[in-house]
PDB file of C-alpha atoms in Angstrom:
ATOM      1  CA  MET Z   1      54.295  55.306 135.495  1.00  0.00           C
ATOM      2  CA  SER Z   2      51.623  56.048 138.343  1.00  0.00           C
ATOM      3  CA  LEU Z   3      48.625  56.460 135.937  1.00  0.00           C
ATOM      4  CA  PRO Z   4      47.655  53.093 135.615  1.00  0.00           C
ATOM      5  CA  HIS Z   5      48.703  52.490 138.859  1.00  0.00           C
ATOM      6  CA  ALA Z   6      46.237  54.718 139.890  1.00  0.00           C
ATOM      7  CA  ILE Z   7      43.710  53.500 138.167  1.00  0.00           C
ATOM      8  CA  LEU Z   8      44.768  49.657 139.505  1.00  0.00           C
ATOM      9  CA  THR Z   9      44.193  50.710 142.643  1.00  0.00           C
ATOM     10  CA  ALA Z  10      40.562  52.689 141.666  1.00  0.00           C
ATOM     11  CA  LEU Z  11      39.848  49.398 140.308  1.00  0.00           C
ATOM     12  CA  LEU Z  12      40.768  47.220 143.194  1.00  0.00           C
ATOM     13  CA  GLU Z  13      38.796  49.628 145.653  1.00  0.00           C
ATOM     14  CA  LYS Z  14      35.832  48.955 143.060  1.00  0.00           C
ATOM     15  CA  PRO Z  15      35.791  47.579 139.902  1.00  0.00           C
ATOM     16  CA  SER Z  16      34.187  50.277 137.487  1.00  0.00           C
ATOM     17  CA  SER Z  17      33.621  51.331 134.106  1.00  0.00           C
ATOM     18  CA  GLY Z  18      35.760  54.154 132.150  1.00  0.00           C
ATOM     19  CA  LEU Z  19      33.076  56.496 133.087  1.00  0.00           C
ATOM     20  CA  GLU Z  20      32.541  55.685 136.791  1.00  0.00           C
ATOM     21  CA  LEU Z  21      36.716  55.588 137.011  1.00  0.00           C
ATOM     22  CA  THR Z  22      36.630  59.326 135.610  1.00  0.00           C
ATOM     23  CA  ARG Z  23      33.669  60.529 138.322  1.00  0.00           C
ATOM     24  CA  ARG Z  24      35.753  58.686 140.803  1.00  0.00           C
ATOM     25  CA  PHE Z  25      39.176  60.464 140.031  1.00  0.00           C
ATOM     26  CA  ASP Z  26      37.421  63.940 139.977  1.00  0.00           C
ATOM     27  CA  ARG Z  27      36.427  62.994 144.205  1.00  0.00           C
ATOM     28  CA  SER Z  28      39.300  61.687 144.792  1.00  0.00           C
ATOM     29  CA  ILE Z  29      42.549  60.043 143.168  1.00  0.00           C
ATOM     30  CA  GLY Z  30      42.396  62.973 140.939  1.00  0.00           C
ATOM     31  CA  TYR Z  31      42.784  65.814 143.612  1.00  0.00           C
ATOM     32  CA  PHE Z  32      46.701  64.699 143.692  1.00  0.00           C
ATOM     33  CA  TRP Z  33      46.863  62.683 140.321  1.00  0.00           C
ATOM     34  CA  PRO Z  34      44.405  64.388 137.727  1.00  0.00           C
ATOM     35  CA  SER Z  35      43.984  62.898 134.462  1.00  0.00           C
ATOM     36  CA  THR Z  36      41.709  63.852 131.760  1.00  0.00           C
ATOM     37  CA  HIS Z  37      38.696  60.977 130.108  1.00  0.00           C
ATOM     38  CA  GLN Z  38      40.543  60.166 127.171  1.00  0.00           C
ATOM     39  CA  GLN Z  39      44.115  59.013 129.077  1.00  0.00           C
ATOM     40  CA  ILE Z  40      42.100  56.847 131.691  1.00  0.00           C
ATOM     41  CA  TYR Z  41      40.437  55.219 128.557  1.00  0.00           C
ATOM     42  CA  ARG Z  42      43.842  55.012 127.021  1.00  0.00           C
ATOM     43  CA  GLU Z  43      45.094  53.380 130.327  1.00  0.00           C
ATOM     44  CA  LEU Z  44      42.464  51.171 130.445  1.00  0.00           C
ATOM     45  CA  GLY Z  45      42.836  49.333 127.297  1.00  0.00           C
ATOM     46  CA  LYS Z  46      47.049  49.295 127.634  1.00  0.00           C
ATOM     47  CA  LEU Z  47      46.262  47.621 131.172  1.00  0.00           C
ATOM     48  CA  GLU Z  48      43.902  45.418 129.909  1.00  0.00           C
ATOM     49  CA  ALA Z  49      46.339  44.564 126.467  1.00  0.00           C
ATOM     50  CA  ALA Z  50      48.776  43.648 129.465  1.00  0.00           C
ATOM     51  CA  GLY Z  51      47.021  41.052 131.314  1.00  0.00           C
ATOM     52  CA  HIS Z  52      46.353  43.640 134.486  1.00  0.00           C
ATOM     53  CA  VAL Z  53      42.769  44.193 134.073  1.00  0.00           C
ATOM     54  CA  ARG Z  54      39.662  42.763 132.191  1.00  0.00           C
ATOM     55  CA  VAL Z  55      36.012  43.729 130.812  1.00  0.00           C
ATOM     56  CA  LEU Z  56      33.726  41.740 133.285  1.00  0.00           C
ATOM     57  CA  PRO Z  57      31.526  39.270 131.880  1.00  0.00           C
ATOM     58  CA  ALA Z  58      27.960  40.973 131.176  1.00  0.00           C
ATOM     59  CA  ALA Z  59      24.524  39.560 131.943  1.00  0.00           C
ATOM     60  CA  GLN Z  60      23.213  41.651 129.179  1.00  0.00           C
ATOM     61  CA  PRO Z  61      24.039  42.020 125.712  1.00  0.00           C
ATOM     62  CA  ALA Z  62      27.373  44.374 125.190  1.00  0.00           C
ATOM     63  CA  ARG Z  63      25.654  46.911 122.889  1.00  0.00           C
ATOM     64  CA  GLY Z  64      24.838  50.059 124.533  1.00  0.00           C
ATOM     65  CA  ARG Z  65      26.394  48.516 128.512  1.00  0.00           C
ATOM     66  CA  ARG Z  66      29.094  50.368 130.125  1.00  0.00           C
ATOM     67  CA  LYS Z  67      32.320  47.716 130.323  1.00  0.00           C
ATOM     68  CA  GLU Z  68      33.080  47.444 133.507  1.00  0.00           C
ATOM     69  CA  TYR Z  69      36.818  46.359 134.788  1.00  0.00           C
ATOM     70  CA  GLU Z  70      38.198  44.638 137.507  1.00  0.00           C
ATOM     71  CA  VAL Z  71      42.259  44.163 138.258  1.00  0.00           C
ATOM     72  CA  LEU Z  72      43.532  40.515 137.302  1.00  0.00           C
ATOM     73  CA  PRO Z  73      46.029  39.019 139.968  1.00  0.00           C
ATOM     74  CA  ALA Z  74      48.621  40.151 136.973  1.00  0.00           C
ATOM     75  CA  GLY Z  75      47.758  44.024 137.866  1.00  0.00           C
ATOM     76  CA  ARG Z  76      47.148  43.163 141.614  1.00  0.00           C
ATOM     77  CA  ALA Z  77      50.906  41.719 141.563  1.00  0.00           C
ATOM     78  CA  GLU Z  78      52.377  44.877 139.536  1.00  0.00           C
ATOM     79  CA  LEU Z  79      50.181  47.347 141.926  1.00  0.00           C
ATOM     80  CA  THR Z  80      51.918  45.798 144.724  1.00  0.00           C
ATOM     81  CA  ALA Z  81      55.305  45.663 143.605  1.00  0.00           C
ATOM     82  CA  TRP Z  82      54.840  49.473 142.399  1.00  0.00           C
ATOM     83  CA  VAL Z  83      53.923  50.224 146.191  1.00  0.00           C
ATOM     84  CA  ALA Z  84      57.497  48.138 147.267  1.00  0.00           C
ATOM     85  CA  LEU Z  85      59.283  50.521 145.124  1.00  0.00           C
ATOM     86  CA  ALA Z  86      61.808  53.096 146.695  1.00  0.00           C
ATOM     87  CA  GLU Z  87      61.128  56.463 144.714  1.00  0.00           C
ATOM     88  CA  ASP Z  88      63.103  59.705 145.718  1.00  0.00           C
ATOM     89  CA  PRO Z  89      60.615  63.081 145.894  1.00  0.00           C
ATOM     90  CA  ARG Z  90      60.020  65.027 143.231  1.00  0.00           C
ATOM     91  CA  PRO Z  91      61.265  68.486 143.370  1.00  0.00           C
ATOM     92  CA  VAL Z  92      58.515  71.457 143.048  1.00  0.00           C
ATOM     93  CA  ARG Z  93      57.683  72.800 139.339  1.00  0.00           C
ATOM     94  CA  ASP Z  94      55.186  75.098 140.162  1.00  0.00           C
ATOM     95  CA  PRO Z  95      54.995  77.589 137.335  1.00  0.00           C
ATOM     96  CA  LEU Z  96      54.106  80.973 139.844  1.00  0.00           C
ATOM     97  CA  LEU Z  97      57.452  80.162 141.335  1.00  0.00           C
ATOM     98  CA  LEU Z  98      59.296  80.424 137.978  1.00  0.00           C
ATOM     99  CA  ARG Z  99      57.179  83.754 137.400  1.00  0.00           C
ATOM    100  CA  LEU Z 100      57.832  85.302 140.739  1.00  0.00           C
ATOM    101  CA  ARG Z 101      61.710  84.641 140.082  1.00  0.00           C
ATOM    102  CA  ALA Z 102      61.040  86.366 136.893  1.00  0.00           C
ATOM    103  CA  ALA Z 103      59.979  88.993 138.113  1.00  0.00           C
ATOM    104  CA  ALA Z 104      63.014  89.735 140.053  1.00  0.00           C
ATOM    105  CA  VAL Z 105      64.863  90.423 136.445  1.00  0.00           C
ATOM    106  CA  VAL Z 106      62.286  91.637 134.617  1.00  0.00           C
ATOM    107  CA  GLY Z 107      59.792  93.291 137.148  1.00  0.00           C
ATOM    108  CA  ALA Z 108      56.242  92.094 138.081  1.00  0.00           C
ATOM    109  CA  PRO Z 109      53.083  94.996 137.442  1.00  0.00           C
ATOM    110  CA  GLY Z 110      50.078  92.803 138.720  1.00  0.00           C
ATOM    111  CA  LEU Z 111      51.767  90.519 140.149  1.00  0.00           C
ATOM    112  CA  THR Z 112      50.194  90.690 143.517  1.00  0.00           C
ATOM    113  CA  GLY Z 113      46.834  90.294 141.902  1.00  0.00           C
ATOM    114  CA  GLU Z 114      48.067  86.933 140.555  1.00  0.00           C
ATOM    115  CA  LEU Z 115      49.437  86.408 144.021  1.00  0.00           C
ATOM    116  CA  ARG Z 116      45.995  87.171 145.512  1.00  0.00           C
ATOM    117  CA  ARG Z 117      44.100  85.330 143.043  1.00  0.00           C
ATOM    118  CA  HIS Z 118      45.766  81.363 143.781  1.00  0.00           C
ATOM    119  CA  LEU Z 119      45.224  82.652 147.575  1.00  0.00           C
ATOM    120  CA  ALA Z 120      41.944  82.536 146.900  1.00  0.00           C
ATOM    121  CA  LEU Z 121      42.124  78.796 144.637  1.00  0.00           C
ATOM    122  CA  HIS Z 122      44.149  77.731 147.285  1.00  0.00           C
ATOM    123  CA  ARG Z 123      41.701  78.790 150.139  1.00  0.00           C
ATOM    124  CA  ALA Z 124      38.985  77.032 148.440  1.00  0.00           C
ATOM    125  CA  GLN Z 125      40.617  73.618 148.036  1.00  0.00           C
ATOM    126  CA  LEU Z 126      41.593  73.528 151.926  1.00  0.00           C
ATOM    127  CA  ALA Z 127      37.893  74.385 152.516  1.00  0.00           C
ATOM    128  CA  GLU Z 128      36.787  71.739 150.073  1.00  0.00           C
ATOM    129  CA  TYR Z 129      39.812  69.238 151.675  1.00  0.00           C
ATOM    130  CA  LEU Z 130      38.462  69.920 155.023  1.00  0.00           C
ATOM    131  CA  GLU Z 131      34.951  69.644 154.532  1.00  0.00           C
ATOM    132  CA  ILE Z 132      35.973  65.680 152.903  1.00  0.00           C
ATOM    133  CA  GLU Z 133      37.886  65.313 156.182  1.00  0.00           C
ATOM    134  CA  ARG Z 134      34.984  66.178 157.963  1.00  0.00           C
ATOM    135  CA  ARG Z 135      32.291  64.607 156.131  1.00  0.00           C
ATOM    136  CA  ASP Z 136      34.061  61.336 155.105  1.00  0.00           C
ATOM    137  CA  PHE Z 137      36.477  60.390 158.317  1.00  0.00           C
ATOM    138  CA  PRO Z 138      34.739  60.610 161.415  1.00  0.00           C
ATOM    139  CA  PRO Z 139      36.972  59.999 164.422  1.00  0.00           C
ATOM    140  CA  GLU Z 140      35.259  56.055 165.281  1.00  0.00           C
ATOM    141  CA  ARG Z 141      36.681  55.072 161.482  1.00  0.00           C
ATOM    142  CA  THR Z 142      39.808  53.530 162.219  1.00  0.00           C
ATOM    143  CA  GLY Z 143      40.228  51.042 159.798  1.00  0.00           C
ATOM    144  CA  GLU Z 144      43.431  50.571 158.037  1.00  0.00           C
ATOM    145  CA  GLU Z 145      42.744  51.775 154.538  1.00  0.00           C
ATOM    146  CA  ASP Z 146      41.030  54.680 156.762  1.00  0.00           C
ATOM    147  CA  ARG Z 147      43.611  55.462 158.143  1.00  0.00           C
ATOM    148  CA  LEU Z 148      46.068  55.514 154.989  1.00  0.00           C
ATOM    149  CA  ARG Z 149      43.267  57.348 153.312  1.00  0.00           C
ATOM    150  CA  ARG Z 150      42.728  59.820 155.678  1.00  0.00           C
ATOM    151  CA  LEU Z 151      46.699  60.346 155.707  1.00  0.00           C
ATOM    152  CA  VAL Z 152      46.786  61.278 152.025  1.00  0.00           C
ATOM    153  CA  LEU Z 153      44.081  63.718 152.508  1.00  0.00           C
ATOM    154  CA  ARG Z 154      45.912  65.182 155.497  1.00  0.00           C
ATOM    155  CA  GLY Z 155      48.939  65.616 152.836  1.00  0.00           C
ATOM    156  CA  GLY Z 156      46.329  67.706 150.856  1.00  0.00           C
ATOM    157  CA  ILE Z 157      45.223  69.914 153.589  1.00  0.00           C
ATOM    158  CA  ASP Z 158      48.848  70.317 155.117  1.00  0.00           C
ATOM    159  CA  LEU Z 159      49.849  71.670 151.236  1.00  0.00           C
ATOM    160  CA  GLU Z 160      46.947  73.953 150.853  1.00  0.00           C
ATOM    161  CA  THR Z 161      47.889  75.618 154.237  1.00  0.00           C
ATOM    162  CA  PHE Z 162      51.259  75.629 153.120  1.00  0.00           C
ATOM    163  CA  TRP Z 163      50.264  77.862 150.287  1.00  0.00           C
ATOM    164  CA  THR Z 164      47.674  79.607 152.051  1.00  0.00           C
ATOM    165  CA  GLY Z 165      50.322  80.558 154.850  1.00  0.00           C
ATOM    166  CA  TRP Z 166      53.279  81.459 152.081  1.00  0.00           C
ATOM    167  CA  LEU Z 167      50.732  83.205 149.584  1.00  0.00           C
ATOM    168  CA  THR Z 168      49.327  85.517 152.755  1.00  0.00           C
ATOM    169  CA  ALA Z 169      53.070  86.391 153.675  1.00  0.00           C
ATOM    170  CA  ALA Z 170      54.402  86.954 150.201  1.00  0.00           C
ATOM    171  CA  ILE Z 171      51.461  89.191 149.181  1.00  0.00           C
ATOM    172  CA  ASP Z 172      52.046  91.224 152.613  1.00  0.00           C
ATOM    173  CA  ASP Z 173      55.416  91.490 152.125  1.00  0.00           C
ATOM    174  CA  LEU Z 174      55.201  92.718 148.553  1.00  0.00           C
ATOM    175  CA  ASP Z 175      52.296  95.244 149.650  1.00  0.00           C
ATOM    176  CA  GLY Z 176      54.739  96.612 151.999  1.00  0.00           C
ATOM    177  CA  SER Z 177      57.410  96.997 150.023  1.00  0.00           C
ATOM    178  CA  ALA Z 178      55.256  98.832 147.686  1.00  0.00           C
ATOM    179  CA  ARG Z 179      54.605 102.085 150.418  1.00  0.00           C
TER     180      ARG Z 179
END
Protein backbone atom coordinates (compact mmCIF):
# COMPACT_ATOMS: atom_id res chain seq x y z
CA MET A 1 0.00 0.00 0.00
CA SER A 2 2.99 2.35 0.26
CA LEU A 3 3.50 3.25 -3.42
CA PRO A 4 0.31 5.33 -3.53
CA HIS A 5 1.47 7.11 -0.38
CA ALA A 6 4.90 7.73 -1.89
CA ILE A 7 3.23 9.26 -4.94
CA LEU A 8 0.92 11.42 -2.79
CA THR A 9 3.96 12.61 -0.84
CA ALA A 10 5.85 13.52 -4.01
CA LEU A 11 2.84 15.30 -5.51
CA LEU A 12 2.24 17.29 -2.33
CA GLU A 13 5.86 18.40 -2.51
CA LYS A 14 5.34 19.47 -6.13
CA PRO A 15 2.54 18.79 -8.66
CA SER A 16 4.12 16.78 -11.48
CA SER A 17 3.53 14.71 -14.57
CA GLY A 18 4.06 10.95 -14.48
CA LEU A 19 7.42 11.36 -16.22
CA GLU A 20 8.53 14.02 -13.75
CA LEU A 21 7.44 11.76 -10.87
CA THR A 22 9.51 8.91 -12.29
CA ARG A 23 12.56 11.16 -12.53
CA ARG A 24 12.01 12.45 -9.00
CA PHE A 25 11.64 8.90 -7.69
CA ASP A 26 14.98 8.05 -9.31
CA ARG A 27 16.63 10.93 -7.42
CA SER A 28 14.99 10.59 -4.01
CA ILE A 29 12.07 8.41 -2.91
CA GLY A 30 13.23 5.60 -5.19
CA TYR A 31 16.30 5.06 -3.03
CA PHE A 32 14.09 3.54 -0.35
CA TRP A 33 10.87 2.80 -2.27
CA PRO A 34 11.85 1.90 -5.85
CA SER A 35 9.19 1.68 -8.52
CA THR A 36 8.99 1.49 -12.28
CA HIS A 37 7.55 4.04 -14.67
CA GLN A 38 4.65 1.64 -15.36
CA GLN A 39 3.89 1.18 -11.65
CA ILE A 40 3.79 4.95 -11.12
CA TYR A 41 1.40 5.49 -14.05
CA ARG A 42 -0.83 2.61 -12.94
CA GLU A 43 -1.01 4.05 -9.39
CA LEU A 44 -1.70 7.57 -10.72
CA GLY A 45 -4.74 6.14 -12.53
CA LYS A 46 -5.94 4.42 -9.36
CA LEU A 47 -5.39 7.55 -7.27
CA GLU A 48 -7.31 9.62 -9.81
CA ALA A 49 -10.19 7.10 -9.87
CA ALA A 50 -10.28 7.17 -6.04
CA GLY A 51 -10.55 10.97 -6.04
CA HIS A 52 -7.16 11.46 -4.37
CA VAL A 53 -5.49 13.29 -7.27
CA ARG A 54 -6.61 15.15 -10.35
CA VAL A 55 -5.07 16.30 -13.58
CA LEU A 56 -4.44 20.03 -13.45
CA PRO A 57 -6.35 22.07 -16.00
CA ALA A 58 -4.16 22.99 -18.95
CA ALA A 59 -3.65 26.41 -20.44
CA GLN A 60 -2.84 24.72 -23.77
CA PRO A 61 -4.63 21.97 -25.70
CA ALA A 62 -4.29 18.44 -24.26
CA ARG A 63 -2.80 16.87 -27.41
CA GLY A 64 0.92 16.31 -26.88
CA ARG A 65 0.84 17.85 -23.40
CA ARG A 66 1.92 15.93 -20.33
CA LYS A 67 -0.76 15.52 -17.71
CA GLU A 68 0.29 17.22 -14.51
CA TYR A 69 -1.25 15.85 -11.31
CA GLU A 70 -2.03 17.48 -7.99
CA VAL A 71 -3.31 16.04 -4.72
CA LEU A 72 -6.93 16.68 -3.77
CA PRO A 73 -8.12 17.11 -0.15
CA ALA A 74 -9.15 13.43 -0.02
CA GLY A 75 -5.61 12.44 -1.01
CA ARG A 76 -4.09 14.66 1.66
CA ALA A 77 -6.48 13.15 4.23
CA GLU A 78 -5.52 9.62 3.12
CA LEU A 79 -1.81 10.42 3.43
CA THR A 80 -2.32 12.09 6.82
CA ALA A 81 -4.22 9.05 8.12
CA TRP A 82 -1.55 6.67 6.77
CA VAL A 83 1.29 8.66 8.39
CA ALA A 84 -0.46 8.32 11.77
CA LEU A 85 -0.82 4.51 11.54
CA ALA A 86 1.23 2.22 13.74
CA GLU A 87 3.25 -0.29 11.72
CA ASP A 88 5.62 -2.98 12.92
CA PRO A 89 9.12 -3.16 11.42
CA ARG A 90 9.47 -5.61 8.57
CA PRO A 91 11.96 -8.46 8.86
CA VAL A 92 15.04 -8.33 6.65
CA ARG A 93 14.46 -10.27 3.45
CA ASP A 94 17.77 -10.29 1.62
CA PRO A 95 18.72 -13.01 -0.89
CA LEU A 96 22.42 -12.64 -0.06
CA LEU A 97 21.81 -13.61 3.55
CA LEU A 98 19.76 -16.62 2.45
CA ARG A 99 22.53 -17.63 0.00
CA LEU A 100 25.06 -17.52 2.85
CA ARG A 101 22.81 -19.78 4.90
CA ALA A 102 22.44 -22.16 1.96
CA ALA A 103 26.20 -22.09 1.38
CA ALA A 104 26.62 -23.46 4.91
CA VAL A 105 24.79 -26.56 3.69
CA VAL A 106 25.99 -27.00 0.10
CA GLY A 107 29.34 -25.18 0.07
CA ALA A 108 30.33 -21.76 -1.13
CA PRO A 109 32.66 -21.70 -4.14
CA GLY A 110 32.98 -18.12 -5.36
CA LEU A 111 30.97 -16.69 -2.50
CA THR A 112 33.74 -14.33 -1.39
CA GLY A 113 33.78 -12.81 -4.87
CA GLU A 114 30.05 -12.15 -4.63
CA LEU A 115 30.52 -10.58 -1.19
CA ARG A 116 33.23 -8.31 -2.65
CA ARG A 117 30.89 -7.31 -5.48
CA HIS A 118 28.16 -6.44 -2.95
CA LEU A 119 30.69 -4.51 -0.88
CA ALA A 120 31.63 -2.40 -3.91
CA LEU A 121 27.96 -1.72 -4.64
CA HIS A 122 27.24 -0.68 -1.04
CA ARG A 123 30.35 1.52 -0.93
CA ALA A 124 29.21 3.27 -4.12
CA GLN A 125 25.70 3.78 -2.69
CA LEU A 126 27.15 5.11 0.55
CA ALA A 127 29.32 7.57 -1.38
CA GLU A 128 26.26 8.73 -3.35
CA TYR A 129 24.21 9.26 -0.17
CA LEU A 130 27.07 11.18 1.46
CA GLU A 131 27.33 13.40 -1.61
CA ILE A 132 23.57 14.07 -1.51
CA GLU A 133 23.89 14.98 2.17
CA ARG A 134 26.81 17.31 1.48
CA ARG A 135 25.10 18.94 -1.51
CA ASP A 136 21.48 19.16 -0.33
CA PHE A 137 21.69 19.49 3.45
CA PRO A 138 24.15 22.19 4.51
CA PRO A 139 24.12 22.99 8.25
CA GLU A 140 22.04 26.15 7.76
CA ARG A 141 19.06 24.13 6.41
CA THR A 142 17.20 23.48 9.63
CA GLY A 143 13.53 23.72 8.66
CA GLU A 144 11.15 20.93 9.73
CA GLU A 145 10.83 19.53 6.19
CA ASP A 146 14.61 19.53 5.73
CA ARG A 147 15.14 17.84 9.11
CA LEU A 148 12.69 15.05 8.25
CA ARG A 149 14.15 14.54 4.76
CA ARG A 150 17.64 14.46 6.21
CA LEU A 151 16.55 11.84 8.76
CA VAL A 152 15.43 9.61 5.89
CA LEU A 153 18.76 10.16 4.16
CA ARG A 154 20.66 9.45 7.38
CA GLY A 155 18.76 6.16 7.63
CA GLY A 156 20.09 5.24 4.18
CA ILE A 157 23.61 6.33 5.15
CA ASP A 158 23.47 4.27 8.34
CA LEU A 159 22.18 1.19 6.47
CA GLU A 160 24.95 1.43 3.86
CA THR A 161 27.49 1.95 6.65
CA PHE A 162 26.17 -1.20 8.31
CA TRP A 163 26.38 -3.22 5.08
CA THR A 164 29.91 -2.05 4.23
CA GLY A 165 31.10 -2.90 7.75
CA TRP A 166 29.32 -6.25 7.85
CA LEU A 167 30.51 -7.28 4.37
CA THR A 168 34.09 -6.26 5.18
CA ALA A 169 34.00 -8.39 8.35
CA ALA A 170 32.38 -11.31 6.50
CA ILE A 171 35.04 -11.22 3.76
CA ASP A 172 37.81 -11.03 6.36
CA ASP A 173 36.26 -13.95 8.24
CA LEU A 174 35.90 -16.10 5.11
CA ASP A 175 39.40 -15.18 3.88
CA GLY A 176 40.80 -16.04 7.33
CA SER A 177 39.06 -19.42 7.42
CA ALA A 178 40.41 -20.33 3.97
CA ARG A 179 44.01 -20.15 5.22
